[in-house]
CSV table of C-alpha atoms in Angstrom, one decimal:
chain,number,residue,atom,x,y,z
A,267,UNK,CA,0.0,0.0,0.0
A,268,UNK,CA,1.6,3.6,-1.3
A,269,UNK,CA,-1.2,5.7,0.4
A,270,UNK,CA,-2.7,6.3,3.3
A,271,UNK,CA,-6.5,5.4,4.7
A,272,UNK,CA,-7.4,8.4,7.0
A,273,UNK,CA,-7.9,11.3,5.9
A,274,UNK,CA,-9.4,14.8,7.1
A,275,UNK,CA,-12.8,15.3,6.0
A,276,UNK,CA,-11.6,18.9,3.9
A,277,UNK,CA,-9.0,16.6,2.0
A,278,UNK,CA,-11.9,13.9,1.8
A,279,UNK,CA,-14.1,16.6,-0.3
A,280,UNK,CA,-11.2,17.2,-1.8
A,281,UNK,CA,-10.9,14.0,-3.0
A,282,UNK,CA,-14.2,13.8,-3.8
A,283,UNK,CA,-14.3,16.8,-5.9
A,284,UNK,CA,-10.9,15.4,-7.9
A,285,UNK,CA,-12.5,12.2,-8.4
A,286,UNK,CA,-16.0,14.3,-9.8
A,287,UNK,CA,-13.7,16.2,-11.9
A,288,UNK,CA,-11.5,13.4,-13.5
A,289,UNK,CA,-14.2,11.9,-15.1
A,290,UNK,CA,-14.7,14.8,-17.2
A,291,UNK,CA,-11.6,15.7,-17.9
A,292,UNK,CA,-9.5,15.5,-21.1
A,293,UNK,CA,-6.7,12.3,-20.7
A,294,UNK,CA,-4.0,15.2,-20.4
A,295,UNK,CA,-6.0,16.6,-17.2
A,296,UNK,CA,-6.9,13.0,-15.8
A,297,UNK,CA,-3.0,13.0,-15.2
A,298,UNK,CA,-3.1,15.9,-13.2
A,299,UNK,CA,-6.1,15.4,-11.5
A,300,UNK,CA,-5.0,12.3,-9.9
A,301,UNK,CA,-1.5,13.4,-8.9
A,302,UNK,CA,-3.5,16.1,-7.1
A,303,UNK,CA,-5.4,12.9,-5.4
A,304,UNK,CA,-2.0,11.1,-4.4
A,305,UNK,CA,-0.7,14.4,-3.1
A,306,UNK,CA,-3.6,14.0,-1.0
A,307,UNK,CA,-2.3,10.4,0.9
A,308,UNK,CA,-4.7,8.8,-2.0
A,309,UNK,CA,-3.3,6.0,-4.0
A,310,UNK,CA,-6.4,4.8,-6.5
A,311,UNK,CA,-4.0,1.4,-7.4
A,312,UNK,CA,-4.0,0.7,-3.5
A,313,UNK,CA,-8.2,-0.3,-4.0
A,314,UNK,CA,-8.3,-1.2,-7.9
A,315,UNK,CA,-6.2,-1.9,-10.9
A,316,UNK,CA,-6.3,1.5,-13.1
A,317,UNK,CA,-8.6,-0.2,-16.1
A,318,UNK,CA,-11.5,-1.0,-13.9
A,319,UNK,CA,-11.9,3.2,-13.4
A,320,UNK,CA,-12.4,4.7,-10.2
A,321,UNK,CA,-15.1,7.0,-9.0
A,322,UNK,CA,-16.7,9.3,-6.2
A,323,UNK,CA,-19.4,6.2,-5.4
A,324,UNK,CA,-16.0,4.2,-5.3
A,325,UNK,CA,-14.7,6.5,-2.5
A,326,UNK,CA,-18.0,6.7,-0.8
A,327,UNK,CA,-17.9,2.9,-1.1
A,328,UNK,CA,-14.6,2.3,0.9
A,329,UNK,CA,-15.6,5.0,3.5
A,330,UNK,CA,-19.1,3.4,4.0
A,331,UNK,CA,-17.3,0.0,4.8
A,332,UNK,CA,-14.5,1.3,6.8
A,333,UNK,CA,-11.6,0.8,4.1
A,334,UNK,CA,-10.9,4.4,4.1
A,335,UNK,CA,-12.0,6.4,7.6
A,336,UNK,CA,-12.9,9.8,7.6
A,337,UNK,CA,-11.6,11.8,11.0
């Protein structure tokens, strides 16, 4: 595991909002966009492999069964 699994609730919107924004964004963008997340403590590859996509409900998902905590 590369990341972390607690995280602040402002850098958990934060995450959120990244995750919201990466879907729309051109492939250049995506890039950035999730740097942003894993300057956060937030590795994506730590919960799925990088073809399945990741999402907000994917976040949401690992918080709601206590893979990722919110303090």
């Amino acid at each position: 595991m590369k990341g972390q699994r607690r995280f602040t609730r402002a850098a958990a919107d934060q995450i959120r909002w990244l995750l919201d924004r990466t879907r729309a964004a051109s492939r250049a963008d995506q890039k950035v966009l999730r740097q942003e997340i894993r300057d956060l403590g937030f590795y994506i590859s730590d919960f799925t492999r990088p073809s399945t996509g990741f999402r907000r409900r994917d976040f949401e998902d690992l918080v709601r069964i206590g893979q990722v905590e919110v303090i």
